[in-house]
Every structure is written in C-alpha cells, then in structure tokens.
Short mmCIF file of C-alpha atoms and ligand atoms in Angstrom, two decimals:
data_model
loop_
_atom_site.label_atom_id
_atom_site.label_comp_id
_atom_site.label_asym_id
_atom_site.label_seq_id
_atom_site.Cartn_x
_atom_site.Cartn_y
_atom_site.Cartn_z
CA MET A 237 -23.55 -11.64 -36.27
CA ARG A 238 -21.93 -11.01 -32.90
CA LYS A 239 -20.91 -7.48 -32.01
CA LYS A 240 -17.20 -6.76 -31.78
CA ILE A 241 -16.44 -4.54 -28.84
CA VAL A 242 -13.45 -2.80 -27.29
CA ALA A 243 -14.08 -1.18 -23.91
CA GLY A 244 -11.61 0.88 -21.89
CA ASN A 245 -11.83 0.70 -18.11
CA TRP A 246 -10.02 3.76 -16.76
CA LYS A 247 -10.43 2.64 -13.14
CA MET A 248 -9.38 5.28 -10.55
CA ASN A 249 -7.13 7.13 -13.00
CA ASN A 250 -7.28 10.59 -14.62
CA ASP A 251 -8.43 13.80 -12.97
CA PHE A 252 -10.88 16.16 -14.67
CA ASP A 253 -8.37 17.77 -17.07
CA GLN A 254 -6.78 14.45 -17.97
CA THR A 255 -10.23 12.98 -18.61
CA LEU A 256 -11.12 15.88 -20.92
CA SER A 257 -7.93 15.52 -22.93
CA LEU A 258 -8.21 11.75 -23.30
CA VAL A 259 -11.87 11.96 -24.34
CA ASN A 260 -11.02 14.69 -26.85
CA GLU A 261 -8.12 12.67 -28.26
CA LEU A 262 -10.35 9.61 -28.65
CA LYS A 263 -12.97 11.68 -30.46
CA GLU A 264 -10.41 12.38 -33.15
CA CYS A 265 -9.56 8.69 -33.64
CA LYS A 266 -10.71 6.78 -36.66
CA ASN A 267 -14.14 5.22 -36.34
CA TYR A 268 -14.05 1.52 -37.29
CA LYS A 269 -17.64 0.82 -38.21
CA ASP A 270 -17.54 -2.85 -37.25
CA VAL A 271 -16.31 -2.31 -33.67
CA SER A 272 -18.30 -0.72 -30.83
CA VAL A 273 -16.01 1.40 -28.67
CA MET A 274 -16.79 2.10 -25.02
CA ILE A 275 -14.94 3.99 -22.31
CA SER A 276 -15.43 3.94 -18.59
CA PRO A 277 -14.17 7.09 -16.83
CA ALA A 278 -14.63 7.65 -13.08
CA TYR A 279 -18.06 8.64 -11.71
CA PRO A 280 -17.45 12.41 -11.35
CA PHE A 281 -16.57 12.73 -15.04
CA LEU A 282 -19.28 10.58 -16.62
CA LYS A 283 -21.66 13.43 -17.48
CA THR A 284 -18.94 15.58 -19.03
CA SER A 285 -17.76 12.59 -21.05
CA VAL A 286 -21.32 11.85 -22.22
CA ASP A 287 -21.73 15.48 -23.30
CA LEU A 288 -18.39 15.60 -25.12
CA LEU A 289 -19.17 12.37 -26.96
CA GLU A 290 -22.71 13.31 -27.90
CA ASN A 291 -22.08 13.18 -31.65
CA SER A 292 -19.60 10.37 -31.54
CA SER A 293 -20.07 6.60 -31.68
CA ILE A 294 -18.10 6.10 -28.46
CA GLU A 295 -20.30 4.98 -25.58
CA VAL A 296 -19.72 5.99 -21.96
CA VAL A 297 -20.05 3.16 -19.43
CA SER A 298 -20.04 3.29 -15.64
CA GLN A 299 -17.49 1.22 -13.69
CA ASN A 300 -20.01 0.17 -11.06
CA MET A 301 -23.43 0.89 -9.50
CA HIS A 302 -25.08 0.12 -6.19
CA GLN A 303 -27.44 -2.80 -5.78
CA LYS A 304 -30.24 -0.72 -4.26
CA LYS A 305 -32.48 1.68 -6.12
CA GLU A 306 -32.12 4.59 -3.69
CA GLY A 307 -31.82 5.44 -0.02
CA ALA A 308 -29.37 5.85 2.82
CA TYR A 309 -26.26 4.39 1.20
CA THR A 310 -23.67 7.10 1.65
CA GLY A 311 -21.16 7.34 -1.15
CA GLU A 312 -23.03 5.07 -3.56
CA VAL A 313 -24.49 5.65 -7.02
CA SER A 314 -27.76 4.17 -8.27
CA PRO A 315 -28.71 2.99 -11.76
CA GLY A 316 -31.37 5.73 -11.92
CA MET A 317 -28.67 8.37 -11.34
CA LEU A 318 -26.59 6.91 -14.15
CA LYS A 319 -29.54 6.85 -16.53
CA SER A 320 -30.41 10.44 -15.70
CA ILE A 321 -27.03 11.62 -17.05
CA GLY A 322 -27.23 9.56 -20.24
CA VAL A 323 -25.22 6.50 -19.17
CA SER A 324 -26.96 3.33 -20.24
CA ARG A 325 -24.44 0.62 -19.45
CA THR A 326 -22.36 -0.39 -16.44
CA LEU A 327 -19.62 -2.84 -15.58
CA ILE A 328 -20.63 -5.33 -12.90
CA GLY A 329 -18.42 -7.82 -11.08
CA HIS A 330 -14.98 -6.50 -11.97
CA SER A 331 -12.38 -8.53 -10.07
CA GLU A 332 -11.22 -5.42 -8.20
CA ARG A 333 -14.77 -4.92 -6.89
CA ARG A 334 -14.87 -8.59 -5.90
CA ALA A 335 -11.46 -8.50 -4.20
CA TYR A 336 -11.35 -5.07 -2.51
CA PHE A 337 -15.04 -4.43 -1.87
CA ASN A 338 -16.11 -7.97 -1.04
CA GLU A 339 -18.63 -8.24 -3.84
CA GLY A 340 -19.71 -11.85 -4.04
CA ASP A 341 -22.19 -13.68 -6.23
CA GLU A 342 -25.20 -12.71 -4.13
CA VAL A 343 -24.61 -8.95 -4.36
CA LEU A 344 -23.60 -9.24 -7.99
CA LEU A 345 -26.87 -10.96 -8.83
CA GLU A 346 -28.77 -8.14 -7.07
CA LYS A 347 -26.81 -5.61 -9.13
CA ILE A 348 -27.47 -7.43 -12.38
CA GLU A 349 -31.20 -7.70 -11.68
CA LEU A 350 -31.50 -4.06 -10.67
CA ALA A 351 -29.44 -2.82 -13.62
CA LEU A 352 -31.55 -4.75 -16.12
CA SER A 353 -34.87 -3.84 -14.54
CA SER A 354 -33.79 -0.19 -14.49
CA GLY A 355 -33.09 -0.28 -18.21
CA LEU A 356 -29.28 -0.40 -18.05
CA SER A 357 -27.22 -2.83 -20.10
CA ILE A 358 -24.26 -4.54 -18.45
CA ILE A 359 -20.77 -5.83 -19.02
CA PHE A 360 -20.48 -8.69 -16.53
CA CYS A 361 -16.90 -9.59 -15.53
CA PHE A 362 -15.73 -12.89 -14.09
CA GLY A 363 -12.58 -14.98 -14.03
CA GLU A 364 -10.48 -17.30 -11.90
CA GLU A 365 -7.52 -16.55 -9.64
CA LEU A 366 -4.06 -17.94 -10.17
CA SER A 367 -4.50 -20.58 -7.47
CA ASP A 368 -7.66 -21.85 -9.23
CA ARG A 369 -5.79 -22.22 -12.49
CA LYS A 370 -2.82 -23.89 -10.83
CA SER A 371 -5.09 -26.43 -9.21
CA ASN A 372 -6.92 -26.92 -12.48
CA LYS A 373 -10.20 -25.59 -11.11
CA HIS A 374 -10.57 -22.66 -13.51
CA PHE A 375 -13.49 -24.08 -15.48
CA GLN A 376 -15.30 -25.06 -12.32
CA VAL A 377 -14.77 -21.62 -10.73
CA VAL A 378 -15.94 -19.75 -13.82
CA LYS A 379 -18.98 -22.02 -14.19
CA SER A 380 -19.99 -21.36 -10.63
CA GLN A 381 -19.49 -17.58 -11.00
CA LEU A 382 -21.82 -17.68 -14.01
CA ASP A 383 -24.36 -20.15 -12.58
CA ASN A 384 -24.85 -18.00 -9.47
CA THR A 385 -25.33 -14.75 -11.38
CA VAL A 386 -25.99 -14.09 -15.08
CA LEU A 387 -27.22 -17.59 -15.84
CA LYS A 388 -30.12 -16.93 -13.45
CA ILE A 389 -31.35 -14.14 -15.71
CA ASP A 390 -34.25 -14.71 -18.09
CA LYS A 391 -33.59 -15.30 -21.67
CA ASP A 392 -35.33 -12.08 -22.71
CA SER A 393 -32.70 -9.89 -21.04
CA TRP A 394 -29.70 -11.41 -22.78
CA GLY A 395 -29.70 -8.75 -25.50
CA LYS A 396 -28.51 -6.36 -22.78
CA ILE A 397 -25.62 -8.47 -21.53
CA ILE A 398 -21.96 -8.53 -22.59
CA LEU A 399 -19.63 -10.98 -20.85
CA ALA A 400 -15.98 -10.27 -20.01
CA TYR A 401 -13.63 -13.08 -19.05
CA GLU A 402 -10.81 -11.60 -16.99
CA PRO A 403 -8.47 -14.09 -15.36
CA VAL A 404 -7.43 -12.30 -12.16
CA TRP A 405 -3.79 -13.34 -12.59
CA ALA A 406 -3.62 -11.44 -15.89
CA ILE A 407 -5.10 -8.12 -14.74
CA GLY A 408 -2.59 -5.31 -14.45
CA THR A 409 0.22 -7.82 -14.11
CA GLY A 410 1.61 -7.71 -17.63
CA GLU A 411 0.89 -11.43 -17.77
CA THR A 412 -1.66 -12.27 -20.50
CA ALA A 413 -3.59 -15.47 -20.97
CA SER A 414 -2.32 -17.06 -24.14
CA PRO A 415 -4.71 -16.73 -27.08
CA GLU A 416 -5.31 -20.49 -26.73
CA GLN A 417 -6.16 -20.19 -23.02
CA ALA A 418 -8.54 -17.33 -23.80
CA GLN A 419 -10.19 -19.23 -26.66
CA GLU A 420 -10.58 -22.36 -24.57
CA MET A 421 -12.34 -20.47 -21.76
CA HIS A 422 -14.50 -18.39 -24.12
CA GLU A 423 -15.68 -21.53 -25.88
CA PHE A 424 -16.46 -23.09 -22.51
CA VAL A 425 -18.44 -19.99 -21.43
CA ARG A 426 -20.37 -19.89 -24.71
CA ASN A 427 -21.24 -23.52 -24.16
CA CYS A 428 -22.49 -22.80 -20.61
CA VAL A 429 -24.79 -20.16 -22.10
CA PHE A 430 -25.94 -22.59 -24.80
CA GLU A 431 -26.72 -25.31 -22.23
CA LYS A 432 -28.75 -22.90 -20.13
CA TYR A 433 -30.60 -21.17 -22.99
CA ASP A 434 -30.24 -21.88 -26.71
CA ASN A 435 -28.03 -21.52 -29.73
CA SER A 436 -29.31 -18.13 -30.74
CA ILE A 437 -28.36 -16.62 -27.36
CA SER A 438 -24.99 -18.34 -27.14
CA GLU A 439 -24.05 -17.44 -30.70
CA ASN A 440 -25.05 -13.80 -30.28
CA ILE A 441 -23.47 -13.05 -26.93
CA SER A 442 -20.27 -11.01 -27.15
CA ILE A 443 -17.54 -12.36 -24.88
CA LEU A 444 -14.64 -9.97 -24.24
CA TYR A 445 -11.22 -10.92 -22.93
CA GLY A 446 -9.52 -8.71 -20.35
CA GLY A 447 -6.09 -8.89 -18.75
CA SER A 448 -3.00 -7.02 -19.99
CA VAL A 449 -4.25 -6.58 -23.55
CA LYS A 450 -1.94 -4.21 -25.42
CA PRO A 451 -1.27 -3.28 -29.05
CA SER A 452 1.39 -5.99 -29.29
CA ASN A 453 -0.87 -8.90 -28.32
CA ALA A 454 -4.34 -7.69 -29.32
CA ASP A 455 -4.26 -9.06 -32.88
CA GLU A 456 -3.52 -12.59 -31.80
CA ILE A 457 -6.09 -12.63 -29.00
CA PHE A 458 -8.85 -11.11 -31.16
CA SER A 459 -8.16 -13.57 -33.97
CA LYS A 460 -9.63 -16.39 -31.85
CA LYS A 461 -13.10 -17.36 -32.89
CA ASP A 462 -14.86 -16.99 -29.55
CA VAL A 463 -13.09 -13.79 -28.51
CA ASP A 464 -15.30 -10.88 -29.59
CA GLY A 465 -13.20 -8.07 -28.19
CA GLY A 466 -11.49 -6.79 -25.10
CA LEU A 467 -11.91 -4.99 -21.82
CA ILE A 468 -8.78 -2.92 -21.55
CA GLY A 469 -7.34 -1.39 -18.38
CA GLY A 470 -3.82 0.08 -18.47
CA ALA A 471 -3.55 0.39 -22.25
CA SER A 472 -6.85 2.30 -22.46
CA LEU A 473 -5.22 5.29 -20.74
CA SER A 474 -3.28 6.06 -23.92
CA ALA A 475 -5.42 7.16 -26.89
CA LYS A 476 -2.76 5.85 -29.26
CA ASP A 477 -2.57 2.36 -27.73
CA PHE A 478 -6.32 2.11 -27.26
CA ASN A 479 -6.91 3.05 -30.86
CA LEU A 480 -4.41 0.43 -32.04
CA ILE A 481 -6.31 -2.17 -30.00
CA VAL A 482 -9.63 -1.07 -31.55
CA GLU A 483 -8.01 -1.31 -34.97
CA ALA A 484 -6.78 -4.84 -34.18
CA ASN A 485 -10.39 -5.92 -33.61
CA SER A 486 -11.65 -4.46 -36.90
CA SER A 487 -11.78 -6.42 -40.12
CA LEU A 488 -12.13 -3.27 -42.22
P1 PGA B 123 -5.43 -4.45 -17.57
O1 PGA B 123 -6.88 -4.41 -16.85
O2 PGA B 123 -5.68 -4.33 -19.04
O3 PGA B 123 -4.68 -3.29 -16.99
O4 PGA B 123 -4.83 -5.77 -17.21
C1 PGA B 123 -7.98 -5.06 -17.40
C2 PGA B 123 -9.20 -4.82 -16.55
O5 PGA B 123 -9.06 -4.75 -15.34
O6 PGA B 123 -10.32 -4.66 -17.07
#
C-alpha cells in the first residue's frame, strides 16, 4: 500500500511568532491516520517546530540542504546539521531552487546522494515549464529530469524517496494542472520508475502533485489513481485550508 502524504511548503513566509501560531494551530487539527502530514518551515524555525511537534504525527521537513557535507560554504546548511536538530527529511529540486539558484541536474544529484548517504529521506521535486508543455515536450523534459537524478540512485534507497510532480506553470499562479493532466504525468513517472527498477518499487513510490492545490480542487486531484497526495505552497499557510486538503486525501 502506497503512503498518502500531504506536505506544506511554507517557503520564505512566516516570522518566528507566525510560525509558532501556525504550528500550534496545526497541532490541534484532526489526525487522519491514513495520511502522513509534513510541514516545511524556514531554516531558523525548524528546531522550534520539531520541539513543538514532538508528540504529534506531523513531520518537520527542510526546504533545502547544501550538497557538501561541511566546510567553507557561507550561508549554507548541511544534512548533518538538519539531522542534529531532529529533521530527517528534506525537499530537493524545488522549481524555485532550480530557477532562482541555478540548481541543475548535476547539483541535484549530488544533493540526493549526500542526503541519502547522511540518513535523510527526500521529497524530490521536478516538473516542466509552460513552454515545454506548449511545445509538447513535457514528458521528455520530465523523463530527462528523472533520468539525470533520482533514477541514478540504487534500488535499495527508494524507500527513502518521495516524488513530487510540480509543473512550473502551476506553482503560485492559481493555475492548476487538470486532474487528468496530473494523472497522465504521474502514470508516466511511475512507469519510468518501473522501467528502471521493478514493479514493487514503482507501485510503492508515493508521487505527490504540487501547483495551486487548494481545498476546492484537492478532492478531484487526489481522486486520481496515481496521485498519492500533494505538496502545497500558498494554501499551507492557512491551518484551516491545509487541514481541508489533508482531509481530502483521507479515505477515513
Ligand atoms: P503553490 O506552491 O501551492 O503555492 O502553487 C506549490 C509548491 O511550490 O510546492
């Protein structure tokens, strides 16, 4: 059985007090036993969030990490630092990291390898731009993003990987991929994993959809058979909306 997951990516939003109130509000939300809930606050507030959520089922995830273990990399955060404060999962490859910080396949592969060898699990994000979709290259672009990164990882590490398909044109734009477009890409991705490894890996990998998911469209997107949950940006900043999205992914 694949895990259902809803993860909130808070990006560069919320100061310390706002982080505390949102975490506290989420703690009070109903716990749907069949959905794993994750939140990703900014670096300075990770430890406080981990501590506040100690007795809760909500997991705290980092938004990024550096590709080197340690050293003279001013302003960066290593996987060892994350582990030392109780964070055991990180996002890698978010489209904003790719676009604004020039993270390409080569660096992303280094990050994936270092995260996994350091004992972190990952949510690996990928997805095409609008121009790729318009020129009908979206499958090709996604295949190459996967071939150059996660599909180079040994089979044994796949238990620590979650995939997140996030078409760039749908992130923060209010424009969502239709449930059919999401399903079609998720099925394609699952098949890429199957071709590289085997049925047990492809059937067990959770593939999240991200891009303007909100309470009003979550039900329809999550009802698709290859969509195992969502990576939520804007709507994860409201405890009420985020909780409605979690609820939409639960069958209980
Ligand atoms: P959005 O962001 O939900 O605001 O579109 C999704 C993401 O960037 O993960």
